PDB file of C-alpha atoms in Angstrom:
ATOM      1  CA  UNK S   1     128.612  65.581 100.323  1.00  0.00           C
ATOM      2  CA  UNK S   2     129.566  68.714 101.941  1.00  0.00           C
ATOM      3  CA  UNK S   3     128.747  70.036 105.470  1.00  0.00           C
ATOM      4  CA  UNK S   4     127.676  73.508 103.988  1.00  0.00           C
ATOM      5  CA  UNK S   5     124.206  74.336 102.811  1.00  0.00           C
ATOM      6  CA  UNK S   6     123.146  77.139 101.259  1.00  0.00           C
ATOM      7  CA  UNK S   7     120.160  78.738 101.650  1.00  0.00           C
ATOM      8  CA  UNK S   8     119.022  81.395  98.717  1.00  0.00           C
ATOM      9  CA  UNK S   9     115.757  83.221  99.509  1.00  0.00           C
ATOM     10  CA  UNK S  10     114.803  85.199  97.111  1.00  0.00           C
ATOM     11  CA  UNK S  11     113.143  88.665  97.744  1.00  0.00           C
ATOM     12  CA  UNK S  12     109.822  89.785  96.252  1.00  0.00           C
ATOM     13  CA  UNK S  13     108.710  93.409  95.382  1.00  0.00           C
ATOM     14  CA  UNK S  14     105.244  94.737  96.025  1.00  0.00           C
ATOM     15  CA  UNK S  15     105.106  94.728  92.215  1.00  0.00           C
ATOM     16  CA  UNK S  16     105.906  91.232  91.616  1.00  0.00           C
ATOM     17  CA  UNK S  17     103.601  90.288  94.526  1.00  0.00           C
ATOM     18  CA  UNK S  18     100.636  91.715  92.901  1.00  0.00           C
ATOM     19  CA  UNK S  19     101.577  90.561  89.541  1.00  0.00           C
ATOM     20  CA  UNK S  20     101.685  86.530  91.483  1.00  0.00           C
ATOM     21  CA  UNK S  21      98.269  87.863  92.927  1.00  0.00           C
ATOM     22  CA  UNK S  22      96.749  88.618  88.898  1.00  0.00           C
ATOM     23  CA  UNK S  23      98.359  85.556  87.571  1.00  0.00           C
ATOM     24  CA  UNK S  24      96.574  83.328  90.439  1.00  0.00           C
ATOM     25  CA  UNK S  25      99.944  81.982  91.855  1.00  0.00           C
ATOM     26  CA  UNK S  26      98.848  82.253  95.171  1.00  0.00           C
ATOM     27  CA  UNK S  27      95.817  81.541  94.451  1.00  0.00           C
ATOM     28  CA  UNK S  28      93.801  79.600  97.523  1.00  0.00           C
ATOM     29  CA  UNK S  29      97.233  80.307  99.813  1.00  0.00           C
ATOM     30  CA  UNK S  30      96.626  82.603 103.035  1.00  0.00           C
ATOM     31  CA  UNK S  31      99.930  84.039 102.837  1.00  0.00           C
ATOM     32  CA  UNK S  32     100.953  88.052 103.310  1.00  0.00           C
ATOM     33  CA  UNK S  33     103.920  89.616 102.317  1.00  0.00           C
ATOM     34  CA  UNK S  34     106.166  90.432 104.772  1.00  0.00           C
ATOM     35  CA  UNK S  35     109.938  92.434 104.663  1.00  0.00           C
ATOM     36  CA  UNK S  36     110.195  91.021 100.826  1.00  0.00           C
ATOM     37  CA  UNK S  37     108.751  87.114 102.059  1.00  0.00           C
ATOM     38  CA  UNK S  38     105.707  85.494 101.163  1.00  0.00           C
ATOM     39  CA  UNK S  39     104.504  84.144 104.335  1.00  0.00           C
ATOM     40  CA  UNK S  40     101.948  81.340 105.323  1.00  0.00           C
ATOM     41  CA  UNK S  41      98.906  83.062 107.587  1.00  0.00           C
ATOM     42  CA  UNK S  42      98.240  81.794 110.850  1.00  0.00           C
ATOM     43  CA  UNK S  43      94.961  79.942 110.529  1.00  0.00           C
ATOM     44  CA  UNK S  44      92.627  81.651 112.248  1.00  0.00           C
ATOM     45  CA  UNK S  45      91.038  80.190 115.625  1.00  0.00           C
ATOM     46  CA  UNK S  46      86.921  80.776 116.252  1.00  0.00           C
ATOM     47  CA  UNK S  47      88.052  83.129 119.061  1.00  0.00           C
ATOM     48  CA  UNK S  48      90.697  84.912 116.962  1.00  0.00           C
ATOM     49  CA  UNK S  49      88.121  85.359 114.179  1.00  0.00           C
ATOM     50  CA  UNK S  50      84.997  86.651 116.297  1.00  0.00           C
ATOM     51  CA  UNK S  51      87.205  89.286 118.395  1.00  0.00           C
ATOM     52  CA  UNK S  52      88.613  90.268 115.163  1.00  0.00           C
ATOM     53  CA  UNK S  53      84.736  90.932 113.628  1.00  0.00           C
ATOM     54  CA  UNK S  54      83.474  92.004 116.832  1.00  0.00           C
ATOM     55  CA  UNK S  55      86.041  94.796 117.154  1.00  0.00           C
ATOM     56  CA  UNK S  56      85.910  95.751 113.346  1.00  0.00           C
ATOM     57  CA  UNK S  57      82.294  96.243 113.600  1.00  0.00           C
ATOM     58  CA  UNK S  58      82.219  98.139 117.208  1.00  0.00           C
ATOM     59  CA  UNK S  59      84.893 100.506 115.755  1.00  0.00           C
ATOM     60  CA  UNK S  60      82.649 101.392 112.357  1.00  0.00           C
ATOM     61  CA  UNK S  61      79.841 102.654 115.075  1.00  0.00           C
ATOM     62  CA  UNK S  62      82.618 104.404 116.782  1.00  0.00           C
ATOM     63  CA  UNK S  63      84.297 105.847 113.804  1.00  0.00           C
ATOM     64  CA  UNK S  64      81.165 106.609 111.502  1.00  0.00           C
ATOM     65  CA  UNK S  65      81.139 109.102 108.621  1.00  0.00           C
ATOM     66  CA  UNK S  66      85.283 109.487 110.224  1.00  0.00           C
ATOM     67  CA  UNK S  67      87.364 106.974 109.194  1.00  0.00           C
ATOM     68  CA  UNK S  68      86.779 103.942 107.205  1.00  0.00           C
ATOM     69  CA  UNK S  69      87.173 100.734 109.259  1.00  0.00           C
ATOM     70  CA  UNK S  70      89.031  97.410 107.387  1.00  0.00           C
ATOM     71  CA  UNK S  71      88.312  93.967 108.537  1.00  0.00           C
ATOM     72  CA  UNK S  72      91.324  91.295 107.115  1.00  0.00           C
ATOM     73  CA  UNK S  73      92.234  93.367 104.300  1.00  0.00           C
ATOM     74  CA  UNK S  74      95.634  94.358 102.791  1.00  0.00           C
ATOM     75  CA  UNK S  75      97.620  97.661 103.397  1.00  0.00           C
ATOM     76  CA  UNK S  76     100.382  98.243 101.370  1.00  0.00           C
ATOM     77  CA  UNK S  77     103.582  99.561 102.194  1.00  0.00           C
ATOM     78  CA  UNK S  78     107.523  99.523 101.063  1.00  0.00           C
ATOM     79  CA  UNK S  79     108.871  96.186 100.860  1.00  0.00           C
ATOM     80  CA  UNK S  80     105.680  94.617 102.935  1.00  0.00           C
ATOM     81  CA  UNK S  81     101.770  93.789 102.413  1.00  0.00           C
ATOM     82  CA  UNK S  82     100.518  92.701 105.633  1.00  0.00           C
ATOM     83  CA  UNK S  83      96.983  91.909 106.184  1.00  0.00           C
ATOM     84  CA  UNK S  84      95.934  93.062 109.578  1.00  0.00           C
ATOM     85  CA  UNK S  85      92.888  92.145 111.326  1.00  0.00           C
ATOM     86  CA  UNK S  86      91.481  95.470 112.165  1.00  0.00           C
ATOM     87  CA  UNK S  87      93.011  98.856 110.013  1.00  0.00           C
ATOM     88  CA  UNK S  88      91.394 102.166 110.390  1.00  0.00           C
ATOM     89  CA  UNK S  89      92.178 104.612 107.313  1.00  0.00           C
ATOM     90  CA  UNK S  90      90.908 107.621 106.064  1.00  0.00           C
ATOM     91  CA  UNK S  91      88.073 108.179 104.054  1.00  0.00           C
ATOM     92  CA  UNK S  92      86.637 108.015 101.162  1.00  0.00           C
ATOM     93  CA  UNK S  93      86.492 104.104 101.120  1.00  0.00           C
ATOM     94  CA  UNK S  94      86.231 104.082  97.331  1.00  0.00           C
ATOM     95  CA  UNK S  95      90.351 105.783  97.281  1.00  0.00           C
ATOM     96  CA  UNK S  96      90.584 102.114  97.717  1.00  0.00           C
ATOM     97  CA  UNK S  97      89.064 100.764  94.473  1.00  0.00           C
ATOM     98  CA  UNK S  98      91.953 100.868  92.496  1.00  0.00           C
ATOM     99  CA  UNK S  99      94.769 100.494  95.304  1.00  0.00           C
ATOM    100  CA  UNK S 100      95.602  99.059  99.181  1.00  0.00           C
ATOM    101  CA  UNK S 101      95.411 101.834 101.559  1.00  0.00           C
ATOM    102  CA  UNK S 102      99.586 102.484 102.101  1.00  0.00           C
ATOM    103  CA  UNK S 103     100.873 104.476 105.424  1.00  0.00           C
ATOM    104  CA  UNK S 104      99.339 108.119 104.455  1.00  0.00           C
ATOM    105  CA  UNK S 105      96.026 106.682 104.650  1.00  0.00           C
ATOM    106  CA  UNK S 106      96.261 104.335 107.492  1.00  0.00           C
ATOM    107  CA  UNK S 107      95.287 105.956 111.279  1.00  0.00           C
ATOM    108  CA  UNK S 108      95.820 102.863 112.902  1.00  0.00           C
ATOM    109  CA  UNK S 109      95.808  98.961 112.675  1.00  0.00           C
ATOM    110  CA  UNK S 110      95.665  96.306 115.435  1.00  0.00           C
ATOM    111  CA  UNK S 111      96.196  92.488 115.164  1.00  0.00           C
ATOM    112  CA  UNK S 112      94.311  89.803 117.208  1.00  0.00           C
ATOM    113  CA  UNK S 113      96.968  87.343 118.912  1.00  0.00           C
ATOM    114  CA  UNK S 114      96.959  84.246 120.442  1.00  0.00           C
ATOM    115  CA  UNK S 115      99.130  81.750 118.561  1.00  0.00           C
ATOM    116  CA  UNK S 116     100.969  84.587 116.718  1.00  0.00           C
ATOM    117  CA  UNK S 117     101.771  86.728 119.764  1.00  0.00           C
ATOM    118  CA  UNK S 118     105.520  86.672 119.083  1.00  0.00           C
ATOM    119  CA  UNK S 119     105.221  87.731 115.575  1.00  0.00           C
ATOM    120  CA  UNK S 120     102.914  90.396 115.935  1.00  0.00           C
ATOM    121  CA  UNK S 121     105.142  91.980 118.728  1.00  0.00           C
ATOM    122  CA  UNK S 122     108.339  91.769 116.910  1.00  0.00           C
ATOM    123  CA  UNK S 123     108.224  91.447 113.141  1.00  0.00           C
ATOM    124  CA  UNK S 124     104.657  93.150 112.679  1.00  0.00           C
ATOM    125  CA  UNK S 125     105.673  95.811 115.141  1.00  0.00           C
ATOM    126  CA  UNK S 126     108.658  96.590 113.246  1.00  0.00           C
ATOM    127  CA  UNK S 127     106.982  96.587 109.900  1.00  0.00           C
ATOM    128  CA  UNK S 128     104.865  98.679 111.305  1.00  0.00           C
ATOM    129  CA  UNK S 129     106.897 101.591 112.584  1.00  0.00           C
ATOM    130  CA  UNK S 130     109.277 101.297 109.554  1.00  0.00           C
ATOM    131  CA  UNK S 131     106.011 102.508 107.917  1.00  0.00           C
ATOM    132  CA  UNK S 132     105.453 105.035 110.654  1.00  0.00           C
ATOM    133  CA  UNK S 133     102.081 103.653 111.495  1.00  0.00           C
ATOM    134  CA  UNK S 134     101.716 105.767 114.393  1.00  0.00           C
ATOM    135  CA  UNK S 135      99.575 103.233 116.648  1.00  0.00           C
ATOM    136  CA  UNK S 136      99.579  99.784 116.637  1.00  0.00           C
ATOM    137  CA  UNK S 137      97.240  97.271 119.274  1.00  0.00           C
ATOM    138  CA  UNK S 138      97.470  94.148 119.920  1.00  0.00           C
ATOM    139  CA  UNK S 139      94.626  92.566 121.234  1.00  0.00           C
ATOM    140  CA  UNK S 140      95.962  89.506 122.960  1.00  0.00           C
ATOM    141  CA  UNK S 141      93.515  86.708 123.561  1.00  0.00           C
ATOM    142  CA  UNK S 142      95.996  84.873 125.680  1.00  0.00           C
ATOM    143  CA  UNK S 143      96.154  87.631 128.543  1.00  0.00           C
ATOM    144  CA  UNK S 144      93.179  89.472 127.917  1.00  0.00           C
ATOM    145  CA  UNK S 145      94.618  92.585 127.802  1.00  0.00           C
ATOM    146  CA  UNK S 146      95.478  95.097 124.982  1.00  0.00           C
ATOM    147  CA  UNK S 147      99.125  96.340 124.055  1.00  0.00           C
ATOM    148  CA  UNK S 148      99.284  99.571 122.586  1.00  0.00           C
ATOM    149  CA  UNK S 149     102.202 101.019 120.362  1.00  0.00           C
ATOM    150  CA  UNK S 150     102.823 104.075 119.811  1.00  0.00           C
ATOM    151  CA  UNK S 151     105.789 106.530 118.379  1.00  0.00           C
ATOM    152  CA  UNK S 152     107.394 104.702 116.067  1.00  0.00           C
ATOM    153  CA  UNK S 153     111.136 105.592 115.702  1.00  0.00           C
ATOM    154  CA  UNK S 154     114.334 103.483 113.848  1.00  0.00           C
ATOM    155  CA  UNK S 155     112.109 100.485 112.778  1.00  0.00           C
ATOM    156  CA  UNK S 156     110.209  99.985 116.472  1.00  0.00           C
ATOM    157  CA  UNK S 157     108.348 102.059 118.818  1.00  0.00           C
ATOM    158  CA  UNK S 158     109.063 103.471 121.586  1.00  0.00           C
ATOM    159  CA  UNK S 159     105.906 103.602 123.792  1.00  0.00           C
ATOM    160  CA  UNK S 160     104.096 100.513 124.971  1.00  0.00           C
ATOM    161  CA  UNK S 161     101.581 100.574 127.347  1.00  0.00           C
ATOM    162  CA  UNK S 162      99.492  97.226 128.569  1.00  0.00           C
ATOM    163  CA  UNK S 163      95.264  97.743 129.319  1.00  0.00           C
ATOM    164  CA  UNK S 164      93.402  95.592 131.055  1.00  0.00           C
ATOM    165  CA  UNK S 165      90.004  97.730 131.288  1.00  0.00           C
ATOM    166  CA  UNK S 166      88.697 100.986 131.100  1.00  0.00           C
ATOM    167  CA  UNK S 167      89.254 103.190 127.820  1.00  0.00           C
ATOM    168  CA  UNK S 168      91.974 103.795 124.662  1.00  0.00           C
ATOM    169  CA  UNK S 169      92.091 107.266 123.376  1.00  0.00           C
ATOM    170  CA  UNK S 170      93.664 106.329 119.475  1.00  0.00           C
ATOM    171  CA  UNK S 171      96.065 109.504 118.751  1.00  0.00           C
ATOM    172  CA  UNK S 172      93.847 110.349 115.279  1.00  0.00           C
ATOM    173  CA  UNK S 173      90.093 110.772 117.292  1.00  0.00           C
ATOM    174  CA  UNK S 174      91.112 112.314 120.849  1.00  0.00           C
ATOM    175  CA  UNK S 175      87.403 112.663 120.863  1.00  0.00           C
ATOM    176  CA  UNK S 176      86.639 108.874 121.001  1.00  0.00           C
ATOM    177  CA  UNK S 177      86.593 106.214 123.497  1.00  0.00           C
ATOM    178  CA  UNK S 178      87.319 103.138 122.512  1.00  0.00           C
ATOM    179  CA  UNK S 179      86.139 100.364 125.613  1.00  0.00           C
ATOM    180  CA  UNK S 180      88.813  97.584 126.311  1.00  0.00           C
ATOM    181  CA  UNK S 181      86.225  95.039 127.876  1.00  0.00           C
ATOM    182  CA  UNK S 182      84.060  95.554 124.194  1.00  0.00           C
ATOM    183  CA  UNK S 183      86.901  94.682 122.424  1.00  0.00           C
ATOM    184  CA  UNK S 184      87.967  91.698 124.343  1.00  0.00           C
ATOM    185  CA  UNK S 185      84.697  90.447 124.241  1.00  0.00           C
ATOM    186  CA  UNK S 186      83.561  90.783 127.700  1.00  0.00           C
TER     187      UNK S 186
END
């Protein structure tokens, strides 16, 4: 036997993703589709989920009759369809009947780490500004703090700033507050 292995990954398209989504392929998987790869979810901890449901509902309040506020569902973009924990689009909710909200529609999305700080920082982050998501948080359980990215440029961005307390400003409502201790569940 020889000493070389070969790995082949195949590639999937948004398209054939959905069509493995109608078919029931995936069917009782947690898995997203990331940069062409269907990838396994990180199963969600009591702590991951509650910040995550906590902070989708304080945001509605925030953002109400403004922007429509998604908790765990899809957004579709080029070659990816991640499912963040928290993504704020535009209204009216029912655009979203018939399709994913995709980067035009999308203000914002954040992510709830703990386990899956890594990924979210690096290969989320770059998904992310490859779609020109112009803010991305990370609300990381493990520090209790929030990282905020912001101007996305060449596939990562280039502002990152690290809260503790006090108040986010999102770039889309300059007119709303958004308190860090509320979202980290103090």
């Amino acid at each position: 036997m020889s000493d070389f292995a070969m790995k082949t990954l195949a590639k999937w398209s948004i398209d054939e993703y959905h069509r493995m989504i109608e078919a029931e392929v995936l069917r009782d998987r947690k898995v997203e589709l990331l940069e062409g790869e269907i990838v396994e979810m990180t199963p969600e901890t009591p702590i991951h989920y509650n910040t995550a449901k906590r902070g989708a509902k304080y945001l509605e309040e925030l953002l109400v009759n403004q922007a429509e506020v998604r908790f765990n569902g899809p957004i579709t973009l080029a070659n990816s369809e991640p499912e963040p924990d928290i993504a704020i689009v535009k209204l009216p909710e029912s655009t979203y009947n018939s399709r994913h909200p995709e980067p035009g529609d999308v203000f914002w999305v954040i992510e709830v780490a703990k386990t899956s700080l890594k990924k979210d920082l690096q290969l989320k982050a770059a998904i992310y500004a490859n779609a020109q998501i112009q803010e991305y948080w990370i609300i990381d359980l493990s520090t209790r703090q929030i990282i905020v990215l912001r101007n996305p440029q060449d596939n990562k961005y280039t502002q990152e700033q690290i809260i503790q307390n006090g108040i986010i400003t999102p770039l889309a409502f300059p007119n709303i507050q958004v308190s860090v201790q509320i979202l980290l569940n103090y």
